Backbone as CSV, one residue per row, in Angstrom:
resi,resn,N_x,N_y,N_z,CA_x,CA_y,CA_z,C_x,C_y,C_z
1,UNK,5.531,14.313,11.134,4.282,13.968,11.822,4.335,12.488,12.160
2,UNK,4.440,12.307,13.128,4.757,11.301,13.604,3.455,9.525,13.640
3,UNK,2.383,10.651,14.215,1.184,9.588,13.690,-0.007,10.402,13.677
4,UNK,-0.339,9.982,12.652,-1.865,10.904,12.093,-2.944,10.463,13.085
5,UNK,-2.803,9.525,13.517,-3.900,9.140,15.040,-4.013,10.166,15.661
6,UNK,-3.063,10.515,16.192,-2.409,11.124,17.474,-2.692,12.683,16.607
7,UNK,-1.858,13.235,15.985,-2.048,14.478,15.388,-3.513,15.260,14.606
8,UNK,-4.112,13.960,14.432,-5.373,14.825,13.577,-6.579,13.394,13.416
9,UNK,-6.180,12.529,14.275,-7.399,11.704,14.372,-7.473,11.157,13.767
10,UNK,-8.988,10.237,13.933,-8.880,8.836,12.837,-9.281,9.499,11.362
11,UNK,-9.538,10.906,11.526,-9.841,11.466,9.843,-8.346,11.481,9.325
12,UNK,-7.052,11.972,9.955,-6.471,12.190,9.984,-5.308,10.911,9.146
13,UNK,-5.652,9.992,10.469,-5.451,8.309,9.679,-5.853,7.684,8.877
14,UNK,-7.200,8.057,7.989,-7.812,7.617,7.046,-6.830,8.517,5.810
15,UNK,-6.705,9.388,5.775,-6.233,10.332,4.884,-4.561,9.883,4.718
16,UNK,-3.830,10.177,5.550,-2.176,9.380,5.808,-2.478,7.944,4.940
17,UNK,-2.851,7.082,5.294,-2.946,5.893,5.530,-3.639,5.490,3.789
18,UNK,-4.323,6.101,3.557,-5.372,6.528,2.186,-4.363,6.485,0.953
19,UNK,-3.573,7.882,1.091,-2.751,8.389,0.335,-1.832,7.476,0.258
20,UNK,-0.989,6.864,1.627,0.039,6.074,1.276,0.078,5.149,0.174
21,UNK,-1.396,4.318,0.677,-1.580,3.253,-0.198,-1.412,3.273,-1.671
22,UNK,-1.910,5.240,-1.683,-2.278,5.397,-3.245,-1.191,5.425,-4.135
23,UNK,0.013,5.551,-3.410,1.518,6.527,-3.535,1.907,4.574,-4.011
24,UNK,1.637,3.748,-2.999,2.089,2.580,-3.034,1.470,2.043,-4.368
25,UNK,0.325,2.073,-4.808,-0.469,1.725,-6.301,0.392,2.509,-7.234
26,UNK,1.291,3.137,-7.086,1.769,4.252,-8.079,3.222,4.015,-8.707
27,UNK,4.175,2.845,-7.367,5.331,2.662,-8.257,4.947,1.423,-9.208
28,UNK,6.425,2.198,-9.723,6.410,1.125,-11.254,6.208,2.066,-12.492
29,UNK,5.101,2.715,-11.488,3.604,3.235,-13.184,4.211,4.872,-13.484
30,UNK,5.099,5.330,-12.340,5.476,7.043,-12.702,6.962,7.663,-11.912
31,UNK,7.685,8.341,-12.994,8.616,8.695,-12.176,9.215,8.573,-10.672
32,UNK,10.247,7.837,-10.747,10.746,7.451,-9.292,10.924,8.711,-8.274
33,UNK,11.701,9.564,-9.132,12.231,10.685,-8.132,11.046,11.707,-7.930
34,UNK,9.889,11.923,-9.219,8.811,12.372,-8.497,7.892,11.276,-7.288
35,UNK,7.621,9.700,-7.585,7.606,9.423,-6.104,8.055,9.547,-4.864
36,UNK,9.467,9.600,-5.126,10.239,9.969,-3.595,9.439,11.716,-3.262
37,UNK,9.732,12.291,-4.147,9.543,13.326,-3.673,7.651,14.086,-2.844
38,UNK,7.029,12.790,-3.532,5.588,13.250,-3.237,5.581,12.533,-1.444
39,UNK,6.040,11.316,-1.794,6.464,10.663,-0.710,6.852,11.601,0.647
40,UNK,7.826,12.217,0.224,8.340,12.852,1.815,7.677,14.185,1.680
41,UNK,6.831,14.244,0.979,5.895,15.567,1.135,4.774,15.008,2.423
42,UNK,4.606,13.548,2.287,3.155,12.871,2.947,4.190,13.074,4.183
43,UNK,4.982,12.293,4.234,5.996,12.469,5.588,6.053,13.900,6.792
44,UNK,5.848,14.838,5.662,6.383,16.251,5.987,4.715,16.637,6.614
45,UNK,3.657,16.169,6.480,2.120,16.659,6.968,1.697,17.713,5.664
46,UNK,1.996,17.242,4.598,1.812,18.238,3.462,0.347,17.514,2.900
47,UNK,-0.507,16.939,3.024,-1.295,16.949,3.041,-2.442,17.788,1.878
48,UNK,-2.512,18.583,2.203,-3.158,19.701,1.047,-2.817,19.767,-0.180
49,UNK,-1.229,19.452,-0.296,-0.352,19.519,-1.841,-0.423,18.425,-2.343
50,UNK,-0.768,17.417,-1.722,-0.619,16.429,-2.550,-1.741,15.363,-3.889
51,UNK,-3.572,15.693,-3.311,-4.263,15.916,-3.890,-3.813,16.707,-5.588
52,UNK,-3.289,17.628,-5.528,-2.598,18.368,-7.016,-1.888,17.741,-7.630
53,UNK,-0.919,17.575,-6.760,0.319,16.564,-7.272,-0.133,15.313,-7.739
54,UNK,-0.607,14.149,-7.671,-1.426,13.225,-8.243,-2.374,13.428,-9.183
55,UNK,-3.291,14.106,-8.831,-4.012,14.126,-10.259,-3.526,15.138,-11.533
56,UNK,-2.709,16.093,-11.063,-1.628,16.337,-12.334,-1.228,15.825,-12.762
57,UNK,-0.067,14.583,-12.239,1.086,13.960,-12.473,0.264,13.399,-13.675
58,UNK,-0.781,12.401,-12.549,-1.540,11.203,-13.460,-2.051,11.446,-14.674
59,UNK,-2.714,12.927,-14.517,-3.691,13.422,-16.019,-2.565,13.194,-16.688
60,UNK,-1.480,14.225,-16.658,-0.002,14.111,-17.943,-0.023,12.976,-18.440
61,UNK,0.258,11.796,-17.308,1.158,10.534,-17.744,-0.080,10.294,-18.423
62,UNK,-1.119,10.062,-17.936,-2.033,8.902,-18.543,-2.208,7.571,-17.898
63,UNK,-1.558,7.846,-16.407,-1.370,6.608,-15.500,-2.656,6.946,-14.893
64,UNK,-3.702,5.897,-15.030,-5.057,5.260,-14.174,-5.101,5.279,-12.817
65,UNK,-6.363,6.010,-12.427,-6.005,5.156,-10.805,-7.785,5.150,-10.475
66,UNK,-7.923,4.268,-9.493,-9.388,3.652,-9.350,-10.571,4.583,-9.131
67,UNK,-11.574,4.829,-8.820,-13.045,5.582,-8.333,-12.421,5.900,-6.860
68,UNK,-12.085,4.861,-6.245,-12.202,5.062,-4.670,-10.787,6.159,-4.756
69,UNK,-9.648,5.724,-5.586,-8.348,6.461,-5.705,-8.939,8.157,-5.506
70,UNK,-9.600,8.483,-6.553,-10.472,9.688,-6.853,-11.074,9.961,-5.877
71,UNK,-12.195,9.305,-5.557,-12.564,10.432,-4.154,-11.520,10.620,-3.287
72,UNK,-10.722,9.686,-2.610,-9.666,10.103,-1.948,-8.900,11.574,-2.046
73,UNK,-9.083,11.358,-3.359,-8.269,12.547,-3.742,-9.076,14.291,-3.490
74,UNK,-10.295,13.762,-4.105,-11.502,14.632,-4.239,-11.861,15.326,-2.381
75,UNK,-12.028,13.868,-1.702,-12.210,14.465,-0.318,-11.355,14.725,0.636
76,UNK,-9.760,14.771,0.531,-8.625,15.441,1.137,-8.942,16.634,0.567
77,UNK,-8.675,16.747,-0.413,-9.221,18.385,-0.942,-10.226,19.084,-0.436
78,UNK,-10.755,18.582,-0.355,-12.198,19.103,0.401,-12.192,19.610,1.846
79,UNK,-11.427,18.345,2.681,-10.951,18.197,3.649,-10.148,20.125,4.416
80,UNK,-9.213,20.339,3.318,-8.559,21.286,3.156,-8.643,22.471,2.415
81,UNK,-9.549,22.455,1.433,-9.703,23.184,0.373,-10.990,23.569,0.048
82,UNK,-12.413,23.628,0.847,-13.494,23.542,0.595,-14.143,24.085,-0.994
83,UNK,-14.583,23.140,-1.084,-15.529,23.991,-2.501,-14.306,24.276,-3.877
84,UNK,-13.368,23.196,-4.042,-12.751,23.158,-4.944,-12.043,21.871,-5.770
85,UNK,-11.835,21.529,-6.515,-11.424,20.299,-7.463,-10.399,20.269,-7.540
86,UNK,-9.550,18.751,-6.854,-7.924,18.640,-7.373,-7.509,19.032,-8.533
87,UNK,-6.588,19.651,-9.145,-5.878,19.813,-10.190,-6.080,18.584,-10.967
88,UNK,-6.747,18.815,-12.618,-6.988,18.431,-13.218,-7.561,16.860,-13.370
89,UNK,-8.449,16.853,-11.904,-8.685,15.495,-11.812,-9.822,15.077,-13.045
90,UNK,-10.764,15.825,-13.389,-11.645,15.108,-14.827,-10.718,14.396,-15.702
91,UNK,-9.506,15.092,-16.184,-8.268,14.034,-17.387,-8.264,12.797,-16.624
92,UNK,-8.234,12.636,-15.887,-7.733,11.558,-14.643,-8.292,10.127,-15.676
93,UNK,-7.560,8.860,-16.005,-8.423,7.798,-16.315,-8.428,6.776,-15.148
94,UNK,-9.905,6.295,-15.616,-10.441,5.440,-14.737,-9.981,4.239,-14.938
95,UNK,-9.357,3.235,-14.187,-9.209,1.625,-14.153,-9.716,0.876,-12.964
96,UNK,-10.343,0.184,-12.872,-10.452,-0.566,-11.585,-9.561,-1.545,-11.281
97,UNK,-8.581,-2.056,-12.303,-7.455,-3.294,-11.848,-6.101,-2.501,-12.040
98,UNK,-4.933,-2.873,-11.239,-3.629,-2.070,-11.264,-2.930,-3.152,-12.427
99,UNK,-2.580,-2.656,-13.487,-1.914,-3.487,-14.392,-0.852,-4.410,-14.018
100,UNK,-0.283,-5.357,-14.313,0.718,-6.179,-14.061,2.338,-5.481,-14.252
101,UNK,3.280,-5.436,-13.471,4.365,-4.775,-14.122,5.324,-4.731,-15.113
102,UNK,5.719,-4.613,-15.492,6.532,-4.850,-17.085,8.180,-4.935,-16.324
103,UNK,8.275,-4.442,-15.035,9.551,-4.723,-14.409,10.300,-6.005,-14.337
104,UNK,11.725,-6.679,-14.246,11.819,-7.555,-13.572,12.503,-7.185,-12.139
105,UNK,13.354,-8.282,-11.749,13.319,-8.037,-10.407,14.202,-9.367,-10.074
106,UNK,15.292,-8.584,-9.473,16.423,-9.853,-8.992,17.112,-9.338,-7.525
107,UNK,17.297,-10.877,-6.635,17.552,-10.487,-5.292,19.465,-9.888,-5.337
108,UNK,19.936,-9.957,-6.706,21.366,-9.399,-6.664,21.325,-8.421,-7.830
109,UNK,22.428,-7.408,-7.359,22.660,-6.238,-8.731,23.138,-7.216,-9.982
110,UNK,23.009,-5.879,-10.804,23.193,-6.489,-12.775,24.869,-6.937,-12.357
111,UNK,25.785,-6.856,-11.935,27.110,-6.945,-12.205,27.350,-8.704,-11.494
112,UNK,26.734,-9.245,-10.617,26.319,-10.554,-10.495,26.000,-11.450,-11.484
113,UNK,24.692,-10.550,-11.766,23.844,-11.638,-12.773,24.591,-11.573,-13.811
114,UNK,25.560,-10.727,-14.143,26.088,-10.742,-15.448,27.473,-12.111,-15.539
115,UNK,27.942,-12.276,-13.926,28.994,-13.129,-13.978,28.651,-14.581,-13.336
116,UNK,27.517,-15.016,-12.856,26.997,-16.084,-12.118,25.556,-16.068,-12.241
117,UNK,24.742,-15.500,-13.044,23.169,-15.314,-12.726,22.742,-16.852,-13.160
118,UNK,23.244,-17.829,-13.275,22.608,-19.047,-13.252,22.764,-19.703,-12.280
119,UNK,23.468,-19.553,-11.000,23.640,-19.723,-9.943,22.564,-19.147,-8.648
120,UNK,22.533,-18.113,-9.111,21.710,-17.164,-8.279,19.938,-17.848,-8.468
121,UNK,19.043,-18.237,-6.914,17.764,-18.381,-6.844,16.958,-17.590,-7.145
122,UNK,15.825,-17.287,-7.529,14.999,-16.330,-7.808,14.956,-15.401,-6.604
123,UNK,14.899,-15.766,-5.320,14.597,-15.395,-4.440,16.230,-16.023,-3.619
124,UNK,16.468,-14.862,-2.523,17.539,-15.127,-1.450,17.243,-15.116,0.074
125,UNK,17.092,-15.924,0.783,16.663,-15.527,1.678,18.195,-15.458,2.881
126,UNK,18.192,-14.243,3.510,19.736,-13.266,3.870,19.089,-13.719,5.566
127,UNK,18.285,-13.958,5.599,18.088,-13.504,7.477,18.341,-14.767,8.224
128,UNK,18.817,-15.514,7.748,19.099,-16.840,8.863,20.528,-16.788,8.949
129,UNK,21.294,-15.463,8.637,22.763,-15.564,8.860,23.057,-15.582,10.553
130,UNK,24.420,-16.139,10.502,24.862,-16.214,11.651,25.179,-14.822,13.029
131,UNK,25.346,-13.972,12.075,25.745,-12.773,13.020,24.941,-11.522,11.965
132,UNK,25.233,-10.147,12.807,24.834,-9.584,11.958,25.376,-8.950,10.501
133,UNK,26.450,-9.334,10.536,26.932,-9.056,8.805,26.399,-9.531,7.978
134,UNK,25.770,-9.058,6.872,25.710,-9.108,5.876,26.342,-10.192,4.763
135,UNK,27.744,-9.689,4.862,28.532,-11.016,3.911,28.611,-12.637,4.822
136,UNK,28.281,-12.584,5.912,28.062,-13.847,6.740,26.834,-14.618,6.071
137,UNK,26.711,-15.337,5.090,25.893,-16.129,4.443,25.202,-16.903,5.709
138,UNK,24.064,-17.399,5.814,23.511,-18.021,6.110,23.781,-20.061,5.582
139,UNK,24.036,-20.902,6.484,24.586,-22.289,6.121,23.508,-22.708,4.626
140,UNK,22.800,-22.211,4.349,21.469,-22.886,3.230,22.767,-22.183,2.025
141,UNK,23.045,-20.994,2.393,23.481,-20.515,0.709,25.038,-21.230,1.216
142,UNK,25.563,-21.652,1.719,27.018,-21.664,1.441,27.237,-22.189,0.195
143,UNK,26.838,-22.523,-0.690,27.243,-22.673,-1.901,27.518,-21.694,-2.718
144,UNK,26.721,-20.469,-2.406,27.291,-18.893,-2.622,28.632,-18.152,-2.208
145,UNK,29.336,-19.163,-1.021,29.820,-18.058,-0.205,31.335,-17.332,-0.927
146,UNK,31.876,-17.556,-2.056,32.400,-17.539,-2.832,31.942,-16.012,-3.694
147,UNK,30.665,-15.311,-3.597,29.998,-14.466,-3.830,29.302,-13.603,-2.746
148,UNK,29.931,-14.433,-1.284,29.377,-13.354,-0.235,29.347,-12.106,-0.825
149,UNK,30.562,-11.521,-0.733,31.122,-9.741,-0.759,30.188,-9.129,-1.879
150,UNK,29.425,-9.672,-2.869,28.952,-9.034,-4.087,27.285,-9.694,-3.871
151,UNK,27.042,-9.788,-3.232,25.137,-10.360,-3.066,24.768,-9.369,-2.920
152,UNK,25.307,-8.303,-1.847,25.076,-7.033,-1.135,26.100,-6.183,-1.111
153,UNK,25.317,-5.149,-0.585,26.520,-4.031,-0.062,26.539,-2.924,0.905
154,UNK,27.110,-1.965,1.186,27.038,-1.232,2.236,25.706,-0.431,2.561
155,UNK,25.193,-0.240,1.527,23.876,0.644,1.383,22.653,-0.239,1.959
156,UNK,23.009,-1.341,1.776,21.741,-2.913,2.169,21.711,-2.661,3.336
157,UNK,22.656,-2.286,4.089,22.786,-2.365,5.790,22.335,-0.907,6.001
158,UNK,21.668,0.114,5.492,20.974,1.512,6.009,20.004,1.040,5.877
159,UNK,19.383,0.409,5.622,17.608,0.044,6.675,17.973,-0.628,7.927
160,UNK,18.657,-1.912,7.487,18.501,-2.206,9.121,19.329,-1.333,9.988
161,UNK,20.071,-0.263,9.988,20.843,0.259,10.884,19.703,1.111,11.718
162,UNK,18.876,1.775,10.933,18.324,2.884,11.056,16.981,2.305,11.653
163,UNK,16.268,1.179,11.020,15.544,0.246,11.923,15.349,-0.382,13.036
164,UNK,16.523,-0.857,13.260,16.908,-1.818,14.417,16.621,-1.473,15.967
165,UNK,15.697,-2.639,15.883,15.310,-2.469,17.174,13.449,-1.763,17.553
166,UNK,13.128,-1.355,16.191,11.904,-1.272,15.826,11.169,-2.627,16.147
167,UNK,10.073,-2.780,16.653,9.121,-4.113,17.136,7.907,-3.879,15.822
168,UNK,7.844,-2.850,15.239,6.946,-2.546,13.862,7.496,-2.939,13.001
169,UNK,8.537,-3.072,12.743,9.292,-3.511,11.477,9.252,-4.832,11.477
170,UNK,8.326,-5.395,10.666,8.494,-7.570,10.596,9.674,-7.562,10.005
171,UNK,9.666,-6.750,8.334,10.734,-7.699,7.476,11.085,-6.568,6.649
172,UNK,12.516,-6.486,6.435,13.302,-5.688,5.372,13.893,-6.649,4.413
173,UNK,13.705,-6.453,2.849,14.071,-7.035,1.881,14.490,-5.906,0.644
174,UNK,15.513,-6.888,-0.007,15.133,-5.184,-1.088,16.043,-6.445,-2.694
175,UNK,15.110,-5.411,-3.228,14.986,-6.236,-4.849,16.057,-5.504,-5.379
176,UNK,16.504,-5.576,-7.387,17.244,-4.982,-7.644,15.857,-4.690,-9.201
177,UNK,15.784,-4.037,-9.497,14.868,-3.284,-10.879,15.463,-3.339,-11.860
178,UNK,14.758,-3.767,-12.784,15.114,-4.025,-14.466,14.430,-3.685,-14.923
179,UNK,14.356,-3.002,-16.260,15.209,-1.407,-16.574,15.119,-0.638,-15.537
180,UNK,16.102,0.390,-15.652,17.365,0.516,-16.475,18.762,-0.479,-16.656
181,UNK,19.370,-0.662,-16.870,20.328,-1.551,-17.468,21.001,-1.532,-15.907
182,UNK,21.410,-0.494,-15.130,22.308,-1.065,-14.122,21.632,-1.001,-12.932
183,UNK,20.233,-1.149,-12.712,19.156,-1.650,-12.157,18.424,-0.385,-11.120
184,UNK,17.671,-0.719,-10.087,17.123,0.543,-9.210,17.084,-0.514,-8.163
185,UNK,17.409,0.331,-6.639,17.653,-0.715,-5.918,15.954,-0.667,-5.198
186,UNK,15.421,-1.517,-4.650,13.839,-1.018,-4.314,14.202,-2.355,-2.476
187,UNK,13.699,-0.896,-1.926,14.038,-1.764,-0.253,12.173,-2.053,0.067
188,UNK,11.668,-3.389,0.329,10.494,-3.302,0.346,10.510,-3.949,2.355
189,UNK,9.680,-3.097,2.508,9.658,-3.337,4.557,7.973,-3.463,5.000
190,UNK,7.949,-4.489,5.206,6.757,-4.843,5.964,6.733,-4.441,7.797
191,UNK,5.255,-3.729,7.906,5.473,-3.147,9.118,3.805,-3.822,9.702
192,UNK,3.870,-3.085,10.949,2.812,-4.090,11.502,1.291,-2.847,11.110
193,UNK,0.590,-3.431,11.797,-0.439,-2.630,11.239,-0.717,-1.513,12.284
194,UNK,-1.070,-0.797,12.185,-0.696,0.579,12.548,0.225,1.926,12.426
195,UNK,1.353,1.183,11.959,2.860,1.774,12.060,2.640,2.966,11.178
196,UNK,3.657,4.043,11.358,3.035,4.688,10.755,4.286,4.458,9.251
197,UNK,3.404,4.147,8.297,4.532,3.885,7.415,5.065,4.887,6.678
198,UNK,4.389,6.286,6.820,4.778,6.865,5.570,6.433,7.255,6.577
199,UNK,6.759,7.851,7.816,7.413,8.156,8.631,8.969,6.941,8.085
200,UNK,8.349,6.006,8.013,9.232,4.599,8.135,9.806,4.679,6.676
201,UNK,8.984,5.087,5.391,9.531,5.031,4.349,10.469,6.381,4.483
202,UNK,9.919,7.626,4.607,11.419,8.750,5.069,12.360,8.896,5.804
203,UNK,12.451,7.725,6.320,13.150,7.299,7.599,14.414,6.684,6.538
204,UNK,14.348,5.717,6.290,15.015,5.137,5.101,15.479,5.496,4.099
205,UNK,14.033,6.701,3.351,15.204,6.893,2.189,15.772,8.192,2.407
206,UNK,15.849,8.626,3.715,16.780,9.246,3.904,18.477,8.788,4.085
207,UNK,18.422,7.753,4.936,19.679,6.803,5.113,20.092,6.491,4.022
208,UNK,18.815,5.808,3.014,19.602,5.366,1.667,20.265,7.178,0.796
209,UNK,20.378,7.652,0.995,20.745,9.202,0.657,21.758,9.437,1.141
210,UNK,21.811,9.192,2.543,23.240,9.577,3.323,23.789,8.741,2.579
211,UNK,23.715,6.807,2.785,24.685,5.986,1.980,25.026,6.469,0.814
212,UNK,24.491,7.467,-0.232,25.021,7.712,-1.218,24.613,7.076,-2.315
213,UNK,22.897,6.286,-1.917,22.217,6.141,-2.841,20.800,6.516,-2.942
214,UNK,20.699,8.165,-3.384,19.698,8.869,-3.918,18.338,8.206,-4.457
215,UNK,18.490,7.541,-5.699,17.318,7.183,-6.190,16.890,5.744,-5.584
216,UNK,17.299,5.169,-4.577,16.833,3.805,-4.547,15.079,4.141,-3.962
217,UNK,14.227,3.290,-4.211,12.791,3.663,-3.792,12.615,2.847,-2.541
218,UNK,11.858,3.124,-1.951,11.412,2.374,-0.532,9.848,2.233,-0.639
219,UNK,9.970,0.917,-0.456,7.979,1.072,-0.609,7.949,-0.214,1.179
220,UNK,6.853,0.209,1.890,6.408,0.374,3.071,5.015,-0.274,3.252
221,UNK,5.381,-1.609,3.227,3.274,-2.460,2.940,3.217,-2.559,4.603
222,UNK,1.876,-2.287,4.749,1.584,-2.954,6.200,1.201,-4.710,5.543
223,UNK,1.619,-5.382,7.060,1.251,-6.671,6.912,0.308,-7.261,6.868
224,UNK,-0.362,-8.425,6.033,-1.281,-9.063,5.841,-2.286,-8.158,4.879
225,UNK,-1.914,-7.208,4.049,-2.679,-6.372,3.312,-2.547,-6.903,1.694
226,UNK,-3.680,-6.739,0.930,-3.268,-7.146,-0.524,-2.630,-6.504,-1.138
227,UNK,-1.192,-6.524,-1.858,-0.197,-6.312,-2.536,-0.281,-5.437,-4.014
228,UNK,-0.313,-4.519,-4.616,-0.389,-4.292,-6.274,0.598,-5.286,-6.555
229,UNK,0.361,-5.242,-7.756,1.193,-6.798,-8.391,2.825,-6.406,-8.788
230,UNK,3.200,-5.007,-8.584,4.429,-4.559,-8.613,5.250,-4.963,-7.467
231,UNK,4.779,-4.528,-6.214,5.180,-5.579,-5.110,5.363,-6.862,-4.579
232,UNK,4.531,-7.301,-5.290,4.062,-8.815,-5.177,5.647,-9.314,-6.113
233,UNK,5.700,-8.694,-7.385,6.804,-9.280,-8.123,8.128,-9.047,-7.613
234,UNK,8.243,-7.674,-7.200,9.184,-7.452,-6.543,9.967,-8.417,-5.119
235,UNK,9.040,-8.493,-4.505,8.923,-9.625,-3.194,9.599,-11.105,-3.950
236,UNK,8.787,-11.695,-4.861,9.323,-12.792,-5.558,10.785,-12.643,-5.846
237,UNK,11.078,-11.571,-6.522,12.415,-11.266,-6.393,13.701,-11.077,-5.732
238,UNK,13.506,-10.811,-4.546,13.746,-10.222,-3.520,15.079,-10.726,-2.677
239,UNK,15.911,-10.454,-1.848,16.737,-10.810,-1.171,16.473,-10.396,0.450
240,UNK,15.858,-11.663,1.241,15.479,-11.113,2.472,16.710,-10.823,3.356
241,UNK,16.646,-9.855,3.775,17.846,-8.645,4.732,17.797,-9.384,5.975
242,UNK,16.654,-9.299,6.644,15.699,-9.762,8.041,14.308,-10.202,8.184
243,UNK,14.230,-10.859,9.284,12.863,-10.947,9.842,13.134,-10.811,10.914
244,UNK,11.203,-10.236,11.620,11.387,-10.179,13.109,11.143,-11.407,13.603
């Protein structure tokens, strides 16, 4: 479904757009591969299933999500389901603030930091390189360039391949996740406002799949929007790919 505008209206876009956000409040706090997977359910116009899927998941875990989270949930259902209650939304707990993350977050994999991580900035910024390769450092890091070949790798270059040339896409960056020990790769892409992001995040982690990396997560902020603080850290972390 390409854009919920267009396909089912601005109810349509409130609901897409709703959910994403909610999906976006959610990493960090619950299974990755059940995110991906709820994820390209939103992608797919699944819509109806996913109301269940959240307030199940959440009752189990014990992962919080806000009042407004809840009706969301409550009135897609409704939306689709008249005269019935998401799956086990009463367990559901209430928080009004998204906790801080317990993650860290580095712009290079563990096998770096393990041989130079005092070298390495908190943050990398990749997009002022000269051409479009990747291992082409940008003149600010040449003090890296000795570590070109290992900053990145082939999988870094399936967003922008699959991107490129998008005028919605501002900025592709992608962090590396701590725990687990040999990290999670997390591609974070700022898009403009409208875009349809959930499309843009299955867009990607499909590519990251072909590359032959399954679990990496893709999270999809529109721009100038306030951040959960999982993103926010992540970003700090981060190794910028591009800007537009």
């Amino acid at each position: 479904m390409a854009d919920a505008r267009v396909e089912l209206g601005e109810q349509g876009w409130r609901h897409f757009s709703g959910l994403h956000r909610l999906l976006l409040n959610l990493a960090g706090r619950v299974p990755d591969d059940w995110l991906n997977h709820v994820r390209a359910m939103l992608a797919a116009g699944d819509l109806a299933k996913i109301p269940d899927h959240v307030s199940g998941a959440t009752a189990e875990l014990g992962v919080p999500l806000t009042t407004g989270q809840v009706a969301l949930l409550r009135e897609t259902v409704a939306t689709f389901f008249g005269g019935r209650e998401p799956m086990r939304i009463d367990g559901v707990r209430i928080a009004e603030e998204i906790p801080a993350t317990a993650h860290r977050f580095s712009p290079v994999p563990a096998d770096v930091l393990a041989t130079d991580g005092a070298r390495i900035p908190p943050r990398l910024d990749l997009s002022g390189r000269p051409g479009d390769d990747l291992w082409d450092l940008p003149p600010a890091l040449a003090p890296l360039d000795d570590l070109a070949t290992r900053l990145t790798d082939l999988e870094d270059s399936a967003p922008l391949s699959v991107l490129r040339g998008r005028e919605d896409v501002l900025s592709i960056a992608r962090a590396w996740r701590f725990p687990p020990g040999a990290g999670v790769r997390v591609v974070l892409i700022e898009v403009a406002a409208g875009a349809a992001a959930w499309d843009i995040t299955r867009t990607v982690q499909q590519a990251l799949h072909r590359h032959g990396d399954p679990g990496a997560q893709v999270e999809v902020f529109w721009t100038g929007e306030d951040l959960p603080p999982y993103h926010r850290t992540a970003l700090a972390g981060a190794a910028l790919l591009q800007r537009a």
